[in-house]
XYZ file of C-alpha atoms in Angstrom:
488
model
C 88.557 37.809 -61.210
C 91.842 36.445 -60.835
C 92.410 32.449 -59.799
C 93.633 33.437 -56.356
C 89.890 34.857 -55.778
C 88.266 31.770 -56.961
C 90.223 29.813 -53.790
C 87.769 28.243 -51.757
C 89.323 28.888 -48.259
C 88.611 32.479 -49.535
C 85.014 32.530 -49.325
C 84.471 32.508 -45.331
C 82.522 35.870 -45.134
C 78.948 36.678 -46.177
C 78.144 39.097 -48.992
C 76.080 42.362 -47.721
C 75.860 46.074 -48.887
C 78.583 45.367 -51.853
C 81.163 43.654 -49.609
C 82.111 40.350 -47.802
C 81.816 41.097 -44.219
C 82.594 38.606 -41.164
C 79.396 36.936 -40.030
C 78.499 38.201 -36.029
C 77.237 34.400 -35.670
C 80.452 32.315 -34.402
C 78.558 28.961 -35.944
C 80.616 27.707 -38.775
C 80.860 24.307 -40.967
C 83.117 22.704 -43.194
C 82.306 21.783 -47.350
C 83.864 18.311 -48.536
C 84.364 17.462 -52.422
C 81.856 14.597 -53.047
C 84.736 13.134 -55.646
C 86.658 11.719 -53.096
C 84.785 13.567 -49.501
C 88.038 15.495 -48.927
C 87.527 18.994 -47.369
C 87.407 22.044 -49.369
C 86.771 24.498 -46.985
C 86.327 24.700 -42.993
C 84.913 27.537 -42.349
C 81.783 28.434 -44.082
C 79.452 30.872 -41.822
C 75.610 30.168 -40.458
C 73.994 33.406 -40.183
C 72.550 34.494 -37.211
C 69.558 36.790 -36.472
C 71.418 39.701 -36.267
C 73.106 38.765 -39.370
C 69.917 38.625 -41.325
C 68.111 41.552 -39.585
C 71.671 43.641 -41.184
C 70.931 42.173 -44.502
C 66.896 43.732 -44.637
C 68.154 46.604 -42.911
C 70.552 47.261 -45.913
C 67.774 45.773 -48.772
C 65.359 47.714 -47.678
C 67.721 51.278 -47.474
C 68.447 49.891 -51.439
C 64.958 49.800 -52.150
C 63.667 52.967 -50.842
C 67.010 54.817 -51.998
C 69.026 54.836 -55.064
C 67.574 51.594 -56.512
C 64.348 53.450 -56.755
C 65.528 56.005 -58.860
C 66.958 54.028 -61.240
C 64.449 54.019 -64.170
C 63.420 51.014 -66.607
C 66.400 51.794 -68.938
C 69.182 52.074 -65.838
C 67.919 48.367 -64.819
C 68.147 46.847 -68.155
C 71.831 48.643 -68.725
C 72.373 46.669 -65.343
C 71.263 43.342 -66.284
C 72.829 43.273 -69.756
C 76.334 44.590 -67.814
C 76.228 41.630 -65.628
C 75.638 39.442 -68.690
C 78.645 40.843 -70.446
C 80.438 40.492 -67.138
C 79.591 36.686 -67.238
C 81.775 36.347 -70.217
C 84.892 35.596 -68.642
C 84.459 35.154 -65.003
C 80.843 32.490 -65.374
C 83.119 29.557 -65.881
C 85.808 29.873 -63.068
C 83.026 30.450 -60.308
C 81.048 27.254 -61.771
C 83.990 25.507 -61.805
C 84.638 26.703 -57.753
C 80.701 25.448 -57.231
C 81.619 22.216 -58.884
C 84.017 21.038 -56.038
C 81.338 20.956 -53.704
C 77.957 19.948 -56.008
C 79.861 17.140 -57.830
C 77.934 19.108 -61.407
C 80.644 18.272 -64.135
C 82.218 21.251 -65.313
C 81.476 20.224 -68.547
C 78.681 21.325 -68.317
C 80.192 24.689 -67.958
C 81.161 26.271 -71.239
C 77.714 25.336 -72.747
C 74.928 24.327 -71.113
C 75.340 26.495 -67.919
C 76.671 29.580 -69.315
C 74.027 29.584 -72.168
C 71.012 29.219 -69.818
C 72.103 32.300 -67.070
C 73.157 34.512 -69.721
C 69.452 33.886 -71.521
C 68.254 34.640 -68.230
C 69.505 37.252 -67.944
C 69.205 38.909 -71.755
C 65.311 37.569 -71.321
C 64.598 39.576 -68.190
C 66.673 42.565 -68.992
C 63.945 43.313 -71.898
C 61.532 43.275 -69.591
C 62.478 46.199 -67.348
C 60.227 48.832 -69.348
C 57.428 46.476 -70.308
C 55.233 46.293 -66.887
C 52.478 47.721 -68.577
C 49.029 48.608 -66.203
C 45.101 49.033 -67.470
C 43.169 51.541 -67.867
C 39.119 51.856 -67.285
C 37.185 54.752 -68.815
C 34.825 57.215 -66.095
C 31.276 55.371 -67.026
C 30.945 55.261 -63.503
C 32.316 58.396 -63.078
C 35.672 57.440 -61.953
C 38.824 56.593 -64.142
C 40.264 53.299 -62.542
C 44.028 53.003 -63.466
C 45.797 49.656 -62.265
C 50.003 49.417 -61.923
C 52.272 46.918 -61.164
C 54.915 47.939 -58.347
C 57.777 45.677 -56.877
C 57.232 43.932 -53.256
C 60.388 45.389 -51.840
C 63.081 43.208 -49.906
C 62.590 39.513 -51.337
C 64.625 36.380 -50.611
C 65.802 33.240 -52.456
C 66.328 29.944 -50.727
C 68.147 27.944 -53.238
C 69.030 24.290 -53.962
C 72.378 22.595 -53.887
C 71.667 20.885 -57.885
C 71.255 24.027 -59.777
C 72.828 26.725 -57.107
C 74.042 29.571 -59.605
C 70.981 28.905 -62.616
C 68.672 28.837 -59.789
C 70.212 32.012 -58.355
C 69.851 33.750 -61.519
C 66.234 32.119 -62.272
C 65.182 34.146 -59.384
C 67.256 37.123 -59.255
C 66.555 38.580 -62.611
C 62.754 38.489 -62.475
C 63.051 40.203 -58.896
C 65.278 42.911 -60.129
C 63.739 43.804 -63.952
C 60.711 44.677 -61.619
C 62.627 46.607 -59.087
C 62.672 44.440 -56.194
C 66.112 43.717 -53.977
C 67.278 40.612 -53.267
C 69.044 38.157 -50.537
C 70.019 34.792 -51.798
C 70.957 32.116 -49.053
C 72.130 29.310 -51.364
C 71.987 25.670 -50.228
C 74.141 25.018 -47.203
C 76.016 22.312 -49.551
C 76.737 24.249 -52.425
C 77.267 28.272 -51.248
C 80.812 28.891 -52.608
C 79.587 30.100 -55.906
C 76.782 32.296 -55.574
C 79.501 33.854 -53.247
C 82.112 33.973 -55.855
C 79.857 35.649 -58.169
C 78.205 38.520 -55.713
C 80.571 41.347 -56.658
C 79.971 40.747 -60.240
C 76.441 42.703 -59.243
C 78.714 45.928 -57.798
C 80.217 45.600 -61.161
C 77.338 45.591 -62.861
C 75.925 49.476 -61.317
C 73.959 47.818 -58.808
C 73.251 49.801 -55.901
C 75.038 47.860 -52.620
C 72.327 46.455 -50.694
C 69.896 45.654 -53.973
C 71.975 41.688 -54.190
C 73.558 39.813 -51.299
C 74.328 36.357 -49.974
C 74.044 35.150 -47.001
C 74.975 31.071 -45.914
C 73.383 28.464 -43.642
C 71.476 26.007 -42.964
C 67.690 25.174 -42.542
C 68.011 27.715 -39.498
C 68.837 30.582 -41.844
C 66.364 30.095 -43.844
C 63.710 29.791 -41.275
C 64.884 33.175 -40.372
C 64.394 34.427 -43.611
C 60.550 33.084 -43.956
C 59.726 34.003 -40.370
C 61.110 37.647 -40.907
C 58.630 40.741 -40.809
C 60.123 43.420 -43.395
C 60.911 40.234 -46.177
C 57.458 40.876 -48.392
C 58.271 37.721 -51.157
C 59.986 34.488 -50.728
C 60.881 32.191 -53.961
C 62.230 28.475 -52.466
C 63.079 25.514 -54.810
C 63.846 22.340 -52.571
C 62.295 19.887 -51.356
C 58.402 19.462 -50.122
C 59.521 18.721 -46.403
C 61.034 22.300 -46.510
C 58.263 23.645 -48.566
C 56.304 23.291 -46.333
C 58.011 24.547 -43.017
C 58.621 27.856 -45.262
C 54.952 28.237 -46.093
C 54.065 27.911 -42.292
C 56.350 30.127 -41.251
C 55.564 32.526 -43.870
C 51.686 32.500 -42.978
C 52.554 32.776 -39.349
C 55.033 35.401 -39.703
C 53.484 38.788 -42.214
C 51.851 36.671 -45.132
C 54.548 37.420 -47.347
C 53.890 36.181 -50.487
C 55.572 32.635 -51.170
C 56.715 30.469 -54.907
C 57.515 26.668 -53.926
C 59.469 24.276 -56.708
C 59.251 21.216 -54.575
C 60.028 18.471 -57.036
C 58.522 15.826 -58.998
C 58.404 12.506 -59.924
C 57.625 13.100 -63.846
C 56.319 10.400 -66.100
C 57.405 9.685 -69.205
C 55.059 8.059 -71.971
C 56.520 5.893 -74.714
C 53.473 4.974 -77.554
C 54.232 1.999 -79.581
C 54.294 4.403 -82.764
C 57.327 6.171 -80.935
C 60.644 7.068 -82.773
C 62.787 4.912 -80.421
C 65.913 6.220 -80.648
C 64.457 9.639 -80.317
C 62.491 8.279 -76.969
C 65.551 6.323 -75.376
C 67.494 9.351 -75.709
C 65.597 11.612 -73.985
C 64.226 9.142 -71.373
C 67.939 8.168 -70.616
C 69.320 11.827 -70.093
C 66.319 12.467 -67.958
C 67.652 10.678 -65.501
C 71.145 10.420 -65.389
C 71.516 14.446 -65.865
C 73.051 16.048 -62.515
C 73.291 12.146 -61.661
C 69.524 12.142 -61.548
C 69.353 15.057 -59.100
C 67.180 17.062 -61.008
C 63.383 18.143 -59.948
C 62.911 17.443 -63.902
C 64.476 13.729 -63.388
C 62.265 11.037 -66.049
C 62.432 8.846 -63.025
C 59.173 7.239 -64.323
C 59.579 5.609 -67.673
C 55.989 4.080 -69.356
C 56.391 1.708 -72.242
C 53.339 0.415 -74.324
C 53.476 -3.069 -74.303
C 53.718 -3.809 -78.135
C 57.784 -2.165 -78.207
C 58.570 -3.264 -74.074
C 61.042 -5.753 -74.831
C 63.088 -4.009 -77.526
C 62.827 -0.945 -75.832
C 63.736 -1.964 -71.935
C 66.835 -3.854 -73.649
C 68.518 -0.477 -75.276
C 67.233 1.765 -72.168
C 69.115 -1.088 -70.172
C 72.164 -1.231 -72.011
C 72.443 2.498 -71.943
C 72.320 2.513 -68.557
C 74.262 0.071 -68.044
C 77.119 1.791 -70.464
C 76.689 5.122 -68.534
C 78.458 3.749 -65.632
C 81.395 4.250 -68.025
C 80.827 8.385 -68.273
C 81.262 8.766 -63.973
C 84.019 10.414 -62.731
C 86.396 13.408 -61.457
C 83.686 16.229 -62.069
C 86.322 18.616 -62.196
C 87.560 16.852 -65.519
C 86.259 18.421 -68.642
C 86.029 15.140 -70.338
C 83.959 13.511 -67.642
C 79.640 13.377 -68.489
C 78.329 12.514 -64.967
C 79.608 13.009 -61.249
C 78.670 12.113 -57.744
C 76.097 12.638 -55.969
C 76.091 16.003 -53.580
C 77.128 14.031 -50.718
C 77.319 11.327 -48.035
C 73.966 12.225 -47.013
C 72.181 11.750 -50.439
C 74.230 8.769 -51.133
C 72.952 7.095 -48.358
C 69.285 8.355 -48.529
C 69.663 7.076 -52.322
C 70.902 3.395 -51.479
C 68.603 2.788 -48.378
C 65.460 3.486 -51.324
C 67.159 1.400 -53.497
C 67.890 -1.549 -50.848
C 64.279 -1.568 -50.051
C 62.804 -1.434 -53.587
C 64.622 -4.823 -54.090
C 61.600 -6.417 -52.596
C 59.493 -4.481 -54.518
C 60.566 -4.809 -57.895
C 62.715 -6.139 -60.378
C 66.449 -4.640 -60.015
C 67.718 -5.017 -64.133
C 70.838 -3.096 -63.501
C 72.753 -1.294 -61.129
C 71.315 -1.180 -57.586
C 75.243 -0.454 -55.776
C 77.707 2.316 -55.009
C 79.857 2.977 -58.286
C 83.462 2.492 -57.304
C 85.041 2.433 -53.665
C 85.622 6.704 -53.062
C 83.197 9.273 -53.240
C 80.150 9.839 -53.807
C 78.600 7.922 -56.519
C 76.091 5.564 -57.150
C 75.615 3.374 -60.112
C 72.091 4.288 -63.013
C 69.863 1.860 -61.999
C 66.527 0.936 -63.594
C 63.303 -1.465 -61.494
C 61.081 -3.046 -63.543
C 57.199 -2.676 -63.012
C 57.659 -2.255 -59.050
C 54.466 -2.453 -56.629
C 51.731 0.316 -56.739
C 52.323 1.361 -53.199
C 56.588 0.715 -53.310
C 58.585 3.757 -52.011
C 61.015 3.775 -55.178
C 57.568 3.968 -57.489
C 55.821 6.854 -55.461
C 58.876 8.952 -54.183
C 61.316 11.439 -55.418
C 64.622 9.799 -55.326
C 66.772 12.393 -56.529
C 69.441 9.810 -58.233
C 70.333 8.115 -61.085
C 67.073 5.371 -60.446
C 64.336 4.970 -62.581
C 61.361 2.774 -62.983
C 59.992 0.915 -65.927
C 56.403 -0.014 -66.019
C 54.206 -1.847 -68.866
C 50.884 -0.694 -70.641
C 48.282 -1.311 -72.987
C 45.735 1.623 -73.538
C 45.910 5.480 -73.346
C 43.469 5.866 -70.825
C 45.414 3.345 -68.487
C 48.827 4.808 -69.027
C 46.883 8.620 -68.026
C 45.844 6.504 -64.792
C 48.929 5.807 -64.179
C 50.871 8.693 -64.748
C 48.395 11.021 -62.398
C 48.551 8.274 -59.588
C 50.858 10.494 -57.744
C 51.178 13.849 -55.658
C 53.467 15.260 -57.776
C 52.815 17.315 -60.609
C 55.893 19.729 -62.059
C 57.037 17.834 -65.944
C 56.272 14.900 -68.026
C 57.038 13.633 -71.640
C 54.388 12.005 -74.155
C 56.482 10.121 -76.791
C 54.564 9.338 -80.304
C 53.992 10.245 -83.906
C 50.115 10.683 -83.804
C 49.941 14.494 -82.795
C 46.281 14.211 -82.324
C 46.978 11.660 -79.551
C 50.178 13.696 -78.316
C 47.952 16.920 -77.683
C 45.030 14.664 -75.979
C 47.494 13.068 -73.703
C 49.019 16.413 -72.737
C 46.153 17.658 -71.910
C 44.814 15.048 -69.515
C 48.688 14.651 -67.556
C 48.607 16.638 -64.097
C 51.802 18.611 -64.708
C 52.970 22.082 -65.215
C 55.097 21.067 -68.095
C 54.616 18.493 -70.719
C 57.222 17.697 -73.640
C 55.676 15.854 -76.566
C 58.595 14.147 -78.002
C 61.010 15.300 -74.980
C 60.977 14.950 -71.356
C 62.894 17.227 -68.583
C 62.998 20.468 -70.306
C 62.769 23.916 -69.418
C 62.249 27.117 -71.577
C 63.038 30.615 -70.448
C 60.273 32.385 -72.587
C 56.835 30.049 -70.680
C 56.106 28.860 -67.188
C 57.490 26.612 -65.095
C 55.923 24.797 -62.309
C 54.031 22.046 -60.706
C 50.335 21.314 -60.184
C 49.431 19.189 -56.370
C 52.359 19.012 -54.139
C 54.527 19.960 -56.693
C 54.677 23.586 -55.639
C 53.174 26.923 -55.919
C 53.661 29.921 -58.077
C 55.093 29.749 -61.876
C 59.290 30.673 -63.019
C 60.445 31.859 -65.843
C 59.037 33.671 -68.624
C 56.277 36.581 -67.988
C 54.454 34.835 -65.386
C 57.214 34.859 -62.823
C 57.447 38.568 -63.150
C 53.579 39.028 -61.777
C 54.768 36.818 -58.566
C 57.369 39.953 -57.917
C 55.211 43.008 -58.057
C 51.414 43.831 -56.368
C 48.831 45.494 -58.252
C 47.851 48.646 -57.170
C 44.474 50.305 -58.329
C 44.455 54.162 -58.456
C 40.362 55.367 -58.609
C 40.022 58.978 -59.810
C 36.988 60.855 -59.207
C 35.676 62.829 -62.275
C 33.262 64.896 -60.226
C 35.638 66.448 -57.867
């Protein structure tokens, strides 16, 4: 892909049947850089009806075509293609995604690259491995149970993660023979754009991956629409829930929700403290602290408060240091996504200031962009906003505690449910505590991590539905029951 592709002002079309084609919806909007809010592109398209009725028509002509003749082998030889292809052209596109999410590139070469291309290894093994069950005729009938793909699914993504979270979904949806249309945040489209022929490349049938852009109104056409059999959102719970509605109101289509979280993490006395501070600290400031994961609740057992509130405060304080140009390889952290979130960010933090105690930070970092400063409350009211809400920043809490059983209290006092982190050397202790936390995940000596090869996903308003490893492959196909009579 040469550099001239990778221009922004280049990607004003939407991606359907294996080419960029002009949008029949006339609505357009413009993409700023949140480094310094100056405009990358103009002219980025909101899909209309007609646009998304063209983009099933096509998915489903995939699915009932050539993508259903291509056997287990054929898909894996697909997947594995793409993850050669990802080689040499995965950095570039993150790099063109970077100017609008404000995600450092450094996190590029590494972190980013590492975690798609696992994805998409993982997944590509799993192509000839959707085994069925059999039942013997005791009854008189054999009884024979498969696993078959849904069809034409669709991903709504987020505007922290956009091309991991593309991949998190597509490859799961395609090993099991499903076809695909990703609409990726309205704030962060440019590279799942970018990276859409790298699927033609690949020896994917047109029509079996495309991209479409908009806003919340796209979207809702893509929940609401009759011949879409599986939508997979990650966002927030306000949308969540809008998509479920319109999912149950439209044909029932079967629905996974990553909503967010607001994950504790537990720091026993017996703790290795380094080992605990530097975990707890990049759980929050990672992506800025726009991460579903985010530590954004930090627990500390009374005995080891003091010593360890002063080195989680004087990290974050010294992290204010590692903000800048996110485009610079050298740089740790960038802004936040844009005007929008800054200002949802601040107006949290204003408020909390009267319920709790602000230790550092609490202001806009700097006079351009979009960046706000790691900031840390200390043992804030039960009921405050900043305590019970997702803030989706660099903010965290710090509260106090003396017992196990009041720190589990504490932990589950809230509607979310998606990660936490237990922090101690007694494993006995470690494995009680785990088991009594409301969350999907829990790290025992680690806090806001992910692992392709087990599930991830949140218990209460969390979400619905399980990612990654096996389990998200069950969420993409139906199981059919074939009954064979014996006497016949």
């Amino acid at each position: 892909m040469s550099a001239a592709a990778l221009d922004p002002k280049g990607f004003n079309k939407l991606y359907l049947n294996g080419e960029y084609v002009a949008a029949k919806g006339t609505e357009t909007y413009a993409l700023r850089n949140p480094k310094d809010n100056s405009t990358v592109t103009a002219d980025v398209p909101i899909a209309s009806a007609e646009d998304v009725d063209a983009a099933v028509a096509f998915a489903e002509a995939a699915f009932r075509g050539p993508w259903s003749k291509f056997t287990a082998v054929q898909r894996t030889e697909c997947l594995l293609k793409l993850a050669s292809l990802l080689d040499d052209e995965l950095t570039p596109i993150l790099t063109l995604d970077s100017q609008t999410s404000g995600i450092p590139v450094s996190l590029a070469p590494v972190r980013e690259r590492t975690y798609i291309k696992n994805c998409l290894v993982y997944y590509a093994g799993w192509t000839d491995k959707q085994k069925g069950d059999y039942f013997p005729a005791d009854d008189g009938f054999v009884k024979l149970v498969r696993h078959e793909p849904l069809g034409v699914c669709a991903a709504i993504n987020p505007f922290n993660g956009p091309l991991a979270t593309l991949f998190l979904k597509t490859a799961p949806a395609l090993a099991t023979g499903n076809v695909i249309i990703v609409k990726p945040s309205e704030k962060t489209p440019l590279g799942s754009l970018a990276i859409a022929p790298l699927f033609a490349k690949a020896g994917f049938p047109p029509g079996v991956f495309q991209v479409i852009t908009g806003a919340g109104s796209t979207g809702a056409l893509l929940a609401e629409h009759m011949k879409i059999r599986k939508i997979s959102f990650t966002g927030s719970l306000t949308t969540g829930r809008k998509i479920q509605e319109l999912a149950a109101r439209s044909n029932l289509k079967r629905v996974t929700l990553e909503l967010g979280g607001k994950s504790p993490a537990i720091v026993f006395a017996d703790a290795n403290l380094d080992n605990a501070l530097t975990w707890t600290v990049n759980g929050i400031l990672t992506r800025s602290g726009q991460l579903c994961v985010a530590a954004s609740r930090v627990y500390v057992q009374r005995e080891i408060a003091d010593v360890f509130i002063q080195q989680y405060v004087e990290r974050m304080k010294a992290a204010s240091n590692d903000f800048g140009d996110p485009q610079d390889p050298g740089v740790k952290f960038g802004p936040l996504v844009d005007e929008g979130q800054l200002a949802r960010v601040t107006a949290m933090v204003d408020k909390a200031r009267n319920d709790a105690e602000l230790v550092v930070g609490g202001a806009r970092l700097g006079t351009t962009g979009c960046y706000m400063e790691p900031t840390v409350f200390l043992n804030p009211k039960n009921d405050s906003e900043i305590y019970k809400n997702e803030v989706f920043g660099p903010v965290s809490i710090i509260k106090t505690f003396d017992t196990e059983d009041e720190v589990i209290d504490m932990a589950n006092d809230t509607e979310y449910g998606l990660t936490s982190g237990v922090f101690t050397r007694d494993i006995a202790r470690a494995l009680r505590v785990s088991a009594a936390i409301e969350s999907g995940v829990v790290g025992i000596n680690c806090v806001s991590v992910q692992n392709m090869q087990v599930p991830f996903g949140g218990k209460k308003q969390s979400g619905v539905g399980r990612e990654f490893g096996e389990y998200a492959l069950r969420l993409f196909t139906e199981p059919k029951t074939v009954l064979i009579n014996m006497a016949a």
